[in-house]
Amino acid sequence: MVELKTATHVDAMREAGRVVAQALTAVREAAAVGVSLRRLDEVAHAVLREAGAGSPFLNYHPAFAPMPFPAVLCTSVNDAIVHGIPTDYRLRDGDLLSADFGAKLNGWVGDSAISFTVGRARNADTRLVDTAFEALEAGIAAAVVGNRIGDISHAIGRVCRGAGYGIPAGFGGHGIGRSMHEDPGVPNEGRPGRGMPLRPGMVIAIEPMLIASGKDAYYEAQDGWTLRTSDGSRAAHAEHTVAVTEDGPRILTAL
Ligand code: MG
Ligand code: MG
């Protein structure tokens, strides 16, 4: 069941999205060699408190997880694709970090993720991260009235596969609104012209995940949350919450 949002709802979601953007900016500024993942979670939490917003991540407990998520931020380093738990691990030079964050404000949720290198970047990582954002942009550009979900999926998959990267099947974007995960699902690969038609008022999180080796295989780590690449190669992830409107896609989680 897809809830179409009114223009007023979308404006309210934009305010939640602004908090998400502010938190991710603060996380990026704080992320440096020697800084712990737990510290980054604290930085993000401080932004939530300042804004009077809640966390859709903290204590989130889907059926697949053995325990509720213990933090407000997901921190996925190197071979971790998504859902990494912020631990006492201290970032090292050249680490590739994905930071994924959500905020709930006045009953509405925003969800966004960035990937970046801490310290000196490997060329291969820079290309991977650039491609993740390129895939995100392609997905957003396809989020227009008259298209279908499959057009978004196809646009994302084309960029990722075209660059030679793998795509972890079974994880992808989602509808979002009063809760973090709503219908419809937005796969990161698909056939154009297929799936649910996009309508004004649909709000979706678009989130490509890329595996550097070109393989698609991943596994769930012992913590029951972190998804890691099976071959140990690095992964990148980028995400925005986007509203489909008569005037085109509106990004709700930009600064
Ligand atoms: Mg997210
Ligand atoms: Mg999401």
Coordinates of C-alpha atoms and ligand atoms in Angstrom, one line a residue:
M1 CA 0.0 0.0 0.0
V2 CA 1.6 3.3 -1.2
E3 CA 0.6 6.4 0.7
L4 CA 0.7 9.4 -1.6
K5 CA 1.9 12.5 0.2
T6 CA 0.3 16.0 -0.2
A7 CA 2.5 19.0 -0.9
T8 CA 2.2 19.9 2.8
H9 CA 3.4 16.4 3.8
V10 CA 6.4 16.7 1.4
D11 CA 7.3 20.1 2.9
A12 CA 7.3 18.5 6.3
M13 CA 9.4 15.6 5.1
R14 CA 11.9 18.2 3.7
E15 CA 12.4 19.5 7.3
A16 CA 13.2 15.9 8.5
G17 CA 15.5 15.6 5.5
R18 CA 17.3 18.8 6.3
V19 CA 18.2 17.3 9.7
V20 CA 19.5 14.2 8.0
A21 CA 21.7 16.3 5.7
Q22 CA 23.0 18.4 8.7
A23 CA 23.9 15.2 10.6
L24 CA 25.7 13.6 7.7
T25 CA 27.6 16.8 7.1
A26 CA 28.7 16.8 10.7
V27 CA 29.7 13.2 10.5
R28 CA 31.8 13.8 7.4
E29 CA 33.5 16.7 9.1
A30 CA 34.2 14.7 12.2
A31 CA 35.4 11.5 10.4
A32 CA 39.2 11.5 10.5
V33 CA 42.0 9.0 11.1
G34 CA 41.9 7.9 14.7
V35 CA 38.3 8.8 15.3
S36 CA 36.0 6.0 16.4
L37 CA 32.8 5.0 14.8
R38 CA 31.1 5.3 18.1
R39 CA 32.2 9.0 18.2
L40 CA 30.6 9.6 14.8
D41 CA 27.3 8.1 16.2
E42 CA 27.5 10.6 19.0
V43 CA 28.1 13.5 16.6
A44 CA 25.0 12.4 14.6
H45 CA 23.0 12.0 17.8
A46 CA 23.8 15.5 18.9
V47 CA 22.4 16.9 15.7
L48 CA 19.2 15.0 16.3
R49 CA 18.8 16.3 19.8
E50 CA 19.6 19.9 18.7
A51 CA 16.8 19.6 16.1
G52 CA 14.3 17.9 18.5
A53 CA 14.2 15.0 16.1
G54 CA 14.0 11.2 16.8
S55 CA 15.9 8.3 15.3
P56 CA 14.2 5.7 13.1
F57 CA 17.4 3.6 13.3
L58 CA 17.8 3.4 17.1
N59 CA 16.1 0.2 18.4
Y60 CA 14.8 -0.6 14.9
H61 CA 14.2 -4.3 15.0
P62 CA 13.2 -6.0 11.7
A63 CA 12.5 -9.7 11.6
F64 CA 15.9 -10.5 10.0
A65 CA 17.9 -9.0 12.9
P66 CA 18.8 -10.9 16.1
M67 CA 18.7 -7.6 18.1
P68 CA 17.5 -4.1 17.8
F69 CA 19.9 -1.7 16.0
P70 CA 21.9 0.0 18.8
A71 CA 22.7 3.3 17.3
V72 CA 21.3 6.3 15.3
L73 CA 23.9 6.0 12.5
C74 CA 25.1 3.1 10.3
T75 CA 28.8 3.1 9.7
S76 CA 30.0 0.6 7.1
V77 CA 33.8 0.5 6.6
N78 CA 35.6 -1.0 3.5
D79 CA 34.1 -4.4 2.8
A80 CA 31.0 -3.6 4.8
I81 CA 28.2 -2.6 2.4
V82 CA 25.4 -1.4 4.7
H83 CA 24.0 -1.6 8.2
G84 CA 27.4 -1.5 10.0
I85 CA 27.1 -0.9 13.8
P86 CA 29.2 2.0 15.2
T87 CA 31.8 0.3 17.4
D88 CA 35.1 1.4 19.1
Y89 CA 36.9 0.8 15.8
R90 CA 39.1 3.8 15.0
L91 CA 39.2 4.9 11.4
R92 CA 42.5 4.4 9.5
D93 CA 44.1 6.2 6.7
G94 CA 42.4 5.2 3.4
D95 CA 39.3 3.6 5.0
L96 CA 36.2 3.8 2.8
L97 CA 33.2 4.7 5.0
S98 CA 29.5 4.6 4.2
A99 CA 27.5 6.7 6.7
D100 CA 23.7 6.1 6.6
F101 CA 21.4 8.1 8.7
G102 CA 17.7 8.8 9.4
A103 CA 15.7 11.4 11.3
K104 CA 12.1 11.6 12.3
L105 CA 10.7 15.0 12.8
N106 CA 7.0 15.9 13.4
G107 CA 6.1 12.4 12.4
W108 CA 8.0 12.3 9.1
V109 CA 11.1 10.4 8.3
G110 CA 14.2 11.2 6.1
D111 CA 16.9 8.7 5.1
S112 CA 20.2 9.4 3.4
A113 CA 23.7 8.0 3.0
I114 CA 27.1 9.1 1.8
S115 CA 30.3 7.3 1.1
F116 CA 33.8 8.8 1.4
T117 CA 37.4 8.1 2.1
V118 CA 39.0 9.0 5.4
G119 CA 42.6 10.3 4.8
R120 CA 44.3 9.5 1.5
A121 CA 42.0 7.9 -1.0
R122 CA 42.9 5.0 -3.3
N123 CA 42.1 5.7 -6.9
A124 CA 39.9 2.6 -7.1
D125 CA 37.8 3.9 -4.1
T126 CA 37.4 7.3 -5.6
R127 CA 36.0 5.8 -8.8
L128 CA 33.7 3.5 -6.8
V129 CA 32.3 6.3 -4.7
D130 CA 31.9 8.6 -7.8
T131 CA 30.0 5.8 -9.5
A132 CA 27.7 5.4 -6.5
F133 CA 26.7 9.0 -6.6
E134 CA 26.4 8.9 -10.4
A135 CA 24.0 5.9 -10.0
L136 CA 22.1 7.8 -7.4
E137 CA 21.8 10.8 -9.7
A138 CA 20.6 8.6 -12.6
G139 CA 18.0 7.0 -10.3
I140 CA 16.7 10.4 -9.2
A141 CA 16.6 11.6 -12.8
A142 CA 14.3 8.7 -13.6
A143 CA 12.0 9.5 -10.7
V144 CA 9.5 11.3 -12.8
V145 CA 5.7 11.1 -13.4
G146 CA 5.1 8.8 -16.4
N147 CA 8.0 6.5 -15.5
R148 CA 7.7 3.3 -13.4
I149 CA 9.8 1.9 -10.6
G150 CA 11.6 -0.3 -13.1
D151 CA 12.9 2.8 -14.9
I152 CA 14.6 4.0 -11.7
S153 CA 16.0 0.5 -11.1
H154 CA 17.2 0.2 -14.6
A155 CA 18.9 3.6 -14.5
I156 CA 20.8 2.7 -11.3
G157 CA 21.8 -0.8 -12.5
R158 CA 23.0 0.5 -15.8
V159 CA 25.5 2.9 -14.2
C160 CA 26.7 0.3 -11.8
R161 CA 27.1 -2.6 -14.2
G162 CA 28.4 -0.3 -16.9
A163 CA 31.3 0.6 -14.6
G164 CA 31.9 -3.1 -13.9
Y165 CA 30.6 -3.2 -10.3
G166 CA 28.5 -5.7 -8.4
I167 CA 25.1 -5.1 -6.9
P168 CA 24.0 -6.9 -3.8
A169 CA 20.6 -8.4 -4.7
G170 CA 17.7 -8.2 -2.3
F171 CA 18.7 -4.8 -0.8
G172 CA 17.7 -1.5 -2.3
G173 CA 15.5 1.6 -1.9
H174 CA 12.0 1.9 -0.5
G175 CA 9.0 4.0 0.0
I176 CA 9.3 6.3 3.0
G177 CA 7.1 8.7 4.9
R178 CA 5.6 8.2 8.4
S179 CA 7.9 5.2 8.8
M180 CA 11.3 4.5 7.3
H181 CA 10.4 1.5 5.2
E182 CA 7.1 1.7 3.2
D183 CA 6.0 0.4 -0.1
P184 CA 7.1 0.3 -2.8
G185 CA 10.5 -1.4 -2.9
V186 CA 13.0 0.2 -5.3
P187 CA 15.5 -2.5 -6.5
N188 CA 18.9 -1.4 -7.7
E189 CA 18.5 -3.3 -10.9
G190 CA 15.5 -3.8 -13.1
R191 CA 13.7 -3.6 -16.4
P192 CA 12.5 -0.3 -17.8
G193 CA 8.8 0.2 -18.2
R194 CA 8.0 -2.3 -15.5
G195 CA 6.7 -2.1 -12.0
M196 CA 4.5 0.5 -10.3
P197 CA 3.8 3.7 -12.1
L198 CA 5.3 6.8 -10.4
R199 CA 2.7 9.3 -9.3
P200 CA 3.0 12.8 -7.8
G201 CA 3.2 12.5 -4.0
M202 CA 5.2 9.2 -4.0
V203 CA 8.3 9.6 -1.8
I204 CA 11.0 7.0 -2.1
A205 CA 14.5 6.5 -0.8
I206 CA 16.8 5.7 -3.7
E207 CA 20.0 3.9 -2.6
P208 CA 22.5 2.2 -4.9
M209 CA 25.0 -0.2 -3.3
L210 CA 28.1 -1.1 -5.3
I211 CA 30.7 -3.9 -4.9
A212 CA 34.1 -3.1 -6.3
S213 CA 35.0 -6.6 -7.6
G214 CA 31.9 -6.8 -9.8
K215 CA 30.6 -9.8 -7.9
D216 CA 27.2 -9.6 -6.2
A217 CA 27.7 -11.9 -3.3
Y218 CA 27.5 -10.8 0.3
Y219 CA 27.0 -12.3 3.7
E220 CA 25.6 -11.2 7.1
A221 CA 28.3 -10.7 9.7
Q222 CA 28.2 -12.2 13.2
D223 CA 26.7 -9.1 14.7
G224 CA 23.5 -10.0 12.7
W225 CA 23.4 -6.6 11.1
T226 CA 26.4 -5.8 9.0
L227 CA 26.3 -6.9 5.3
R228 CA 29.8 -7.6 4.0
T229 CA 31.1 -8.5 0.5
S230 CA 31.8 -12.2 0.3
D231 CA 35.2 -11.6 -1.5
G232 CA 36.3 -8.9 0.9
S233 CA 36.3 -6.2 -1.9
R234 CA 35.2 -2.7 -1.0
A235 CA 31.7 -1.4 -1.3
A236 CA 30.1 2.1 -1.6
H237 CA 26.5 3.3 -0.9
A238 CA 24.7 6.6 -1.6
E239 CA 21.2 7.5 -0.8
H240 CA 18.6 10.3 -0.9
T241 CA 15.0 10.6 0.0
V242 CA 13.2 11.9 -3.1
A243 CA 9.6 13.1 -3.8
V244 CA 8.0 12.5 -7.2
T245 CA 6.3 15.8 -8.1
E246 CA 4.5 17.3 -11.1
D247 CA 7.6 19.5 -11.4
G248 CA 10.1 16.6 -11.3
P249 CA 12.0 14.8 -8.6
R250 CA 12.6 16.8 -5.4
I251 CA 15.5 15.8 -3.2
L252 CA 14.4 16.1 0.4
T253 CA 17.7 15.2 2.1
A254 CA 20.1 17.7 0.4
L255 CA 21.6 20.4 2.6
Ligands
MG1 MG 19.5 4.8 4.7
MG2 MG 17.1 3.6 3.1

